[in-house]
Coordinates of C-alpha atoms in Angstrom, one line a residue:
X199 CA -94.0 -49.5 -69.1
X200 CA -91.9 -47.1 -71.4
X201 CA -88.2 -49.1 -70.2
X202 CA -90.5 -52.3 -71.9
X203 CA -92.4 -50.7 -75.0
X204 CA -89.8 -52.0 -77.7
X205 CA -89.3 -55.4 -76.4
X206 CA -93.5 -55.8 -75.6
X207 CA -93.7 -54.6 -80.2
X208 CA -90.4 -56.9 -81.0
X209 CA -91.5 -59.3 -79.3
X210 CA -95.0 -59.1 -80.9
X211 CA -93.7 -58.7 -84.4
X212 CA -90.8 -61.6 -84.1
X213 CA -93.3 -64.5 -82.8
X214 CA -96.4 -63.8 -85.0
X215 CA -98.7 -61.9 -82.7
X216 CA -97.7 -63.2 -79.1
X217 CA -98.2 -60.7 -76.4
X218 CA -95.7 -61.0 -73.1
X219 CA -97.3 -62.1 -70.1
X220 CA -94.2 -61.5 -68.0
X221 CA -93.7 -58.9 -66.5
X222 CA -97.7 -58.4 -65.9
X223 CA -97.6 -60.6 -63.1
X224 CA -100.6 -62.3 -64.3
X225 CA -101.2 -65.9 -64.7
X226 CA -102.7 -66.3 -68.2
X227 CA -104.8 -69.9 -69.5
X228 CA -106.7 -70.8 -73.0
X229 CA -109.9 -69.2 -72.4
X230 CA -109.3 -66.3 -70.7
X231 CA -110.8 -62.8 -71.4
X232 CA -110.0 -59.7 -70.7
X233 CA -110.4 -56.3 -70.4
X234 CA -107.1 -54.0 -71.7
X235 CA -106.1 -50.6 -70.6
X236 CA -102.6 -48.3 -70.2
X237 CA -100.5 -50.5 -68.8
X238 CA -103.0 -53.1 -67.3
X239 CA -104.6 -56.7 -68.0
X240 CA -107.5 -57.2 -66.5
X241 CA -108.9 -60.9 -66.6
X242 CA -112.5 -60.8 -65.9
X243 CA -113.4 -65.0 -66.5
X244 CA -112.5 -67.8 -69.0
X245 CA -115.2 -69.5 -71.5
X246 CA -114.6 -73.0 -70.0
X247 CA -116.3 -72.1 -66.7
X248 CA -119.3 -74.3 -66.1
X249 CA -122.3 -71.9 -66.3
X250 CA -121.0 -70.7 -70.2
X251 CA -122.1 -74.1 -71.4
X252 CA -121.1 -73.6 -74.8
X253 CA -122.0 -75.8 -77.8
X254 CA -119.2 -77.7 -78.8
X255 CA -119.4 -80.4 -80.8
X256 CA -116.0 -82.3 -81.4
X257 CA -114.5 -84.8 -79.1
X258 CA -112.3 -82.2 -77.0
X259 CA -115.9 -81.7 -75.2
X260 CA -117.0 -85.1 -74.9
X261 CA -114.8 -85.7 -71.6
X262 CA -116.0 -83.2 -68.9
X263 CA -112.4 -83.5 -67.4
X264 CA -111.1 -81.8 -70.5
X265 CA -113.6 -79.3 -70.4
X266 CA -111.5 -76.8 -68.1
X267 CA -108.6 -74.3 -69.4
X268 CA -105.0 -75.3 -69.1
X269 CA -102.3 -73.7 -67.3
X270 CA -99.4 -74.5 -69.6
X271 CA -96.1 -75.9 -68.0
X272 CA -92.8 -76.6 -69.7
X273 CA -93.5 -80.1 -71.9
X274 CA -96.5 -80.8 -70.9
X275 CA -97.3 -81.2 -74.8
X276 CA -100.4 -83.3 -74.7
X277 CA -102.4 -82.1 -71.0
X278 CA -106.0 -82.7 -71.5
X279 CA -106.4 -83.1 -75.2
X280 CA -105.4 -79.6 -76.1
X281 CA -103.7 -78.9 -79.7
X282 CA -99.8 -78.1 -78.9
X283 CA -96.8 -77.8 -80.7
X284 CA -93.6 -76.3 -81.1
X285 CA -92.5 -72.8 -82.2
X286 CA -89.7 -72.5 -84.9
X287 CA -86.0 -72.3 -83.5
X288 CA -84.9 -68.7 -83.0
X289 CA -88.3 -67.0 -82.3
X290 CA -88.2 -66.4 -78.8
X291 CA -84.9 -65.2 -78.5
X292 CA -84.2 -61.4 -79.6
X293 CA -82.1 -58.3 -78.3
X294 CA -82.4 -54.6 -79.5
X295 CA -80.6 -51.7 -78.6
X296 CA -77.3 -53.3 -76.8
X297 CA -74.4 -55.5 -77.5
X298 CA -71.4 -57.6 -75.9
X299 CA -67.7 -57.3 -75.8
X300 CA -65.3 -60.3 -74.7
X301 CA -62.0 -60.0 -72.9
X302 CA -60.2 -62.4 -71.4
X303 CA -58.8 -61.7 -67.6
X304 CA -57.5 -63.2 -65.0
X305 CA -60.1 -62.7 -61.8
X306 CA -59.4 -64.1 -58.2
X307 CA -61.9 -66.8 -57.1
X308 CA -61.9 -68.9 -54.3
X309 CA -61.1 -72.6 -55.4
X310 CA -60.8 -75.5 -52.7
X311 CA -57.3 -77.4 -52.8
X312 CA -56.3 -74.5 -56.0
X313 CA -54.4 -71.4 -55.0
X314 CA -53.8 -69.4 -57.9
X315 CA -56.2 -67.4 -59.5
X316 CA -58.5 -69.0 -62.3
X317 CA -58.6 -67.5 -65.9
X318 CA -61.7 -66.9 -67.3
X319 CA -63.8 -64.7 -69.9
X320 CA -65.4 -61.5 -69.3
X321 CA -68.5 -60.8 -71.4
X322 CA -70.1 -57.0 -71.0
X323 CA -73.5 -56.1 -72.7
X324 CA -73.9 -52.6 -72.5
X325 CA -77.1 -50.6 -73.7
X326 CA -76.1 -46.9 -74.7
X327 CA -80.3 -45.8 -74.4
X328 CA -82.9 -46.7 -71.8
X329 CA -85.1 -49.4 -73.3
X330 CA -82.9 -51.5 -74.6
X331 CA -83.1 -55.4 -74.1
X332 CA -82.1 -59.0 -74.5
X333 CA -84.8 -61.7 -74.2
X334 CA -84.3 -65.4 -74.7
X335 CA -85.8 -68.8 -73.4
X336 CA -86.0 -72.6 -73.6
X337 CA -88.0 -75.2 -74.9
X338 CA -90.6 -73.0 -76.2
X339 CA -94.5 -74.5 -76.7
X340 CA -97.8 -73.4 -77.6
X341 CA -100.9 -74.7 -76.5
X342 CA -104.0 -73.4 -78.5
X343 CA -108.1 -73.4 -78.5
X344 CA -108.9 -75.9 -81.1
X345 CA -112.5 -74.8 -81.8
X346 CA -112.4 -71.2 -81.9
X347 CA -114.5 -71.0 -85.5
X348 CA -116.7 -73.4 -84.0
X349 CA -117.7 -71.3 -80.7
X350 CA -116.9 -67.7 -81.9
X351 CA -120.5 -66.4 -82.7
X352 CA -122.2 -68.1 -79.4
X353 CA -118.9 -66.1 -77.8
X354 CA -120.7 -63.1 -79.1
X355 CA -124.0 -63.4 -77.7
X356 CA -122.9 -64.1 -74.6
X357 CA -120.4 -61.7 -73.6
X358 CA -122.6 -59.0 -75.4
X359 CA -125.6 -59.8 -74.2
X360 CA -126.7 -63.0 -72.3
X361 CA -123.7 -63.1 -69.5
X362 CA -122.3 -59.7 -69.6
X363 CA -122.5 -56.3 -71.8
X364 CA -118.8 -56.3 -73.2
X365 CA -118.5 -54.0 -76.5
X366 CA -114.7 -54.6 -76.1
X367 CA -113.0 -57.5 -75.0
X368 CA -110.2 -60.1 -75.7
X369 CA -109.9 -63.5 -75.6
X370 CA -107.0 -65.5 -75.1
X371 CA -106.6 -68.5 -77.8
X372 CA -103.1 -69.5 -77.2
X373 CA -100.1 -69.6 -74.4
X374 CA -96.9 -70.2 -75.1
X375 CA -94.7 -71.9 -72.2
X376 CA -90.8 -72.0 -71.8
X377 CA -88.7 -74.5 -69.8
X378 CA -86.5 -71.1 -68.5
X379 CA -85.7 -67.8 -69.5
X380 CA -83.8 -64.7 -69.8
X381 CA -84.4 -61.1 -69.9
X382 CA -82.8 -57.9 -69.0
X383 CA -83.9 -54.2 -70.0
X384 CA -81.9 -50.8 -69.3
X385 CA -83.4 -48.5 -67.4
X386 CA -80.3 -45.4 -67.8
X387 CA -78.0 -44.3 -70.5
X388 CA -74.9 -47.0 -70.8
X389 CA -76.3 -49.7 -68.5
X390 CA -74.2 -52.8 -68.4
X391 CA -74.0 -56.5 -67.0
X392 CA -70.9 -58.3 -67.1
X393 CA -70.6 -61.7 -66.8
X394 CA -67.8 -64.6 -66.8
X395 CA -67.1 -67.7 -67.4
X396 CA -64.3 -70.2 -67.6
X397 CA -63.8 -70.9 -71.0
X398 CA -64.0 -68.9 -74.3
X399 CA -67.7 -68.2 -75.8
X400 CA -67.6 -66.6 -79.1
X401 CA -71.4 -65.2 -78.7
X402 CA -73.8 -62.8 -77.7
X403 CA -75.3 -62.4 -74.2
X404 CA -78.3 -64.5 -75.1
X405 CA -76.5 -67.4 -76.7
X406 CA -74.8 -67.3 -73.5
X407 CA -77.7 -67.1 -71.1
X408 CA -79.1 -70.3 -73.3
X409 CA -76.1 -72.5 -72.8
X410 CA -75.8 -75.3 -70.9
X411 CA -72.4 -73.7 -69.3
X412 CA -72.3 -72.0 -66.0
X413 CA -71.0 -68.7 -65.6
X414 CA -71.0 -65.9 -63.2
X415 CA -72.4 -62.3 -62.9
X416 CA -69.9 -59.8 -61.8
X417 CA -71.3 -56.6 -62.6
X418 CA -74.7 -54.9 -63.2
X419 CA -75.2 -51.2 -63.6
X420 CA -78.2 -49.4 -64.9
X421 CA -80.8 -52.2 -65.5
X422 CA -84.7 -52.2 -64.6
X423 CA -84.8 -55.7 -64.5
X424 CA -82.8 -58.6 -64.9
X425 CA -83.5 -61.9 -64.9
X426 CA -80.9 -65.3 -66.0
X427 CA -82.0 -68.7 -66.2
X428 CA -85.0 -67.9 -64.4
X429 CA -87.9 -70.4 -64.0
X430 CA -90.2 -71.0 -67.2
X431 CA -93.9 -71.3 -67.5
X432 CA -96.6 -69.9 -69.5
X433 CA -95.0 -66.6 -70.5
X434 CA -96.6 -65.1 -73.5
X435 CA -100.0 -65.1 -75.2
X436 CA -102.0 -64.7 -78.3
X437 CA -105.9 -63.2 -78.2
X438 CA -108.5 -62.2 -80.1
X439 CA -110.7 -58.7 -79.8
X440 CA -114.3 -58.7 -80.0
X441 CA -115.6 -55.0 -81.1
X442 CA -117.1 -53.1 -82.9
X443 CA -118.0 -54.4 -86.8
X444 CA -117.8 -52.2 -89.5
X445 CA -121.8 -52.4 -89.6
X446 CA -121.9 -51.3 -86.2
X447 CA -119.6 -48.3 -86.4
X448 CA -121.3 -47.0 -89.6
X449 CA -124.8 -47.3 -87.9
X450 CA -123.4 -45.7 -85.2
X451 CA -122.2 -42.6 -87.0
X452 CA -125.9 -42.0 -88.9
X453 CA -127.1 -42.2 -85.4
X454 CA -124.8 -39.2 -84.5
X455 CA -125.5 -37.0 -87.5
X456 CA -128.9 -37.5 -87.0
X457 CA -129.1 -36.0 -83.3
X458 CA -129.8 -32.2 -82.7
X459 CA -127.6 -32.6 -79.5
X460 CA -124.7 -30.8 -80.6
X461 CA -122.3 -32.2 -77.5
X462 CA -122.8 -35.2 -78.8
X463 CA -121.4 -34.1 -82.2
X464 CA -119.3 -32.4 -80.9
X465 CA -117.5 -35.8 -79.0
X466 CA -118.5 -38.4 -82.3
X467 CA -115.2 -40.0 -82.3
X468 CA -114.9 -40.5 -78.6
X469 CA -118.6 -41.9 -79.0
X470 CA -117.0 -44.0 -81.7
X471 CA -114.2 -45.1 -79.9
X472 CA -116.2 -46.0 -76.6
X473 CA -119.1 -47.8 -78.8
X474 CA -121.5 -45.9 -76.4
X475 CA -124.6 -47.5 -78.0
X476 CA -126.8 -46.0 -74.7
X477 CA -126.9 -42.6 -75.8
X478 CA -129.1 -43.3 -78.7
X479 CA -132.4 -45.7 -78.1
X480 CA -133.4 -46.7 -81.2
X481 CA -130.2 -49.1 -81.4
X482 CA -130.8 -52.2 -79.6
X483 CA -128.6 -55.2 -79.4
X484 CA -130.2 -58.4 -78.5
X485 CA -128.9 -62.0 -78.7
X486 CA -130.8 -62.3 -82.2
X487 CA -128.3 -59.5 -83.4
X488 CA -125.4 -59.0 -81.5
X489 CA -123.3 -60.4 -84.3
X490 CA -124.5 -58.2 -87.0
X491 CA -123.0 -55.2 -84.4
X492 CA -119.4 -57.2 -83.0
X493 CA -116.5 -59.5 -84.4
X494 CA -113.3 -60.9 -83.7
X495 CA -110.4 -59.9 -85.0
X496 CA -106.8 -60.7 -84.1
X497 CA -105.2 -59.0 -81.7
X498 CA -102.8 -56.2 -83.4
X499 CA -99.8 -54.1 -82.5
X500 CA -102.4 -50.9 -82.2
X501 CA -103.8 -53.0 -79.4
X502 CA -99.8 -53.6 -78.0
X503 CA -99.3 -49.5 -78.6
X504 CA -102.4 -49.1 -76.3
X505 CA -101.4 -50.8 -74.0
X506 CA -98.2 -49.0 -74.0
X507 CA -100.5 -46.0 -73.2
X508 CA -101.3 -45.0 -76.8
X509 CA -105.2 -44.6 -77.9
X510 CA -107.3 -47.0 -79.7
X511 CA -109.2 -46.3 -82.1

């Protein structure tokens, strides 16, 4: 992931706290959670399957139909009831670490019924380091939970301890969808992609990539991935962490100073860390108090830098 690590934090930063689904190779819905490691998503299940049951209360659960997670496609703004809208222009297009040059040339294409070479504009983006990027897309839209604050307590209980015995998990409250995008990253020192087109542009590579225009790619050199026009979907998402409360950590580290076994001291942050509540008996979390020992916060760039393979406090 290190070729992706600046465009995963830009991106982060730029659109408010949206992770990139792409290039995880995961299909992503409202609902979702999941556990989080170097490198790797793993979803486990989604709130809205039918033995979770939850207690909502507003209208979005009054129709069973709309009682299932959606897998956002491009415009579908109203599917099933769920709250959706559209970003602000400009967020989901960024570049770092690489620009583009324009020349105009004469190149040789085959034309029928024309003879004589066509003239057209040569564009290079080049990237002097490994890691840099370009990233834009089309007809961006979210699609959020609307009753989060209603359900997040009952989440709690049961992912601590009624369905499973989770001391860390997210939870994924929005998507965002695109109608197409683009995206290239450098893998090597002074990678390049050259493309052309027929007429004069006066703009970067990703006002190119989002015109309506056609144009041609005639050169790539050095790039881990590259990707124009490329078919949309749900492509980003924004979750929520259940851990560890403050309550919980503090209780947690009387419990440690209190014990006479002196490995345990000796690890008490990586006890910390990994919320090992089994070591010590005398704490016991029960659906009466799991929320006095977890919460949710928002999902944070210490949780995008640990998935970058960083540590997590």
């Amino acid at each position: 992931m290190n070729n992706y690590a600046q465009l995963f934090r830009d991106l982060f930063r730029k659109t408010n706290g949206f992770m990139l689904n792409w290039p995880l190779g995961k299909t992503i819905r409202v609902g979702d959670f999941f556990t989080l490691r170097a490198g790797k998503i793993s979803v486990v299940g989604n709130i809205y399957e039918s033995y979770f049951q939850l207690s909502i209360s507003d209208t979005f659960s009054k129709d069973l139909h709309r009682f299932e997670a959606p897998l956002l496609e491009p415009y579908d703004f109203d599917r099933m009831g769920w709250e959706s809208f559209r970003p602000p222009e400009g967020m989901w297009n960024i570049m770092s670490g690489c620009y583009t040059n324009y020349q105009s040339k004469h190149l040789t294409k085959p034309h029928k019924k024309k003879l004589l070479p066509a003239e057209v504009n040569i564009y290079d983006t080049q990237f002097p380091l490994p890691g840099g990027y370009f990233f834009a897309s089309s007809h961006p839209h979210y699609c959020r939970m609307p009753h989060f604050k209603e359900i997040h307590k009952e989440l709690i209980r049961r992912l601590t301890t009624e369905f499973y015995n989770f001391h860390r998990i997210y939870l994924v409250t929005d998507v965002a969808a695109v109608k197409d995008f683009s995206v290239g990253v450098s893998a090597i020192e002074n990678a390049v992609i050259q493309v052309s087109r027929p007429d004069y542009y006066n703009g970067n590579l990703i006002d190119l990539v989002n015109s309506e225009e056609t144009f041609d790619v005639e050169k790539v050199f050095g790039m881990e991935t590259l990707k124009l026009k490329h078919e949309g979907g749900g492509i980003a998402f924004r979750a929520k962490k259940m851990g560890l409360s403050i309550k919980a950590k503090d209780t947690l580290i009387r419990e440690i100073f209190a014990t006479k076994d002196r490995d345990i001291e000796k690890y008490a942050v990586e006890l910390i860390d990994n919320e090992l509540f089994h070591l010590f008996p005398k704490i016991e979390i029960n659906p009466s108090n799991a929320n006095e020992f977890f919460e949710w916060t928002d999902m944070s760039l210490e949780d995008i830098e640990y998935f970058l393979g960083g540590s997590l406090a």
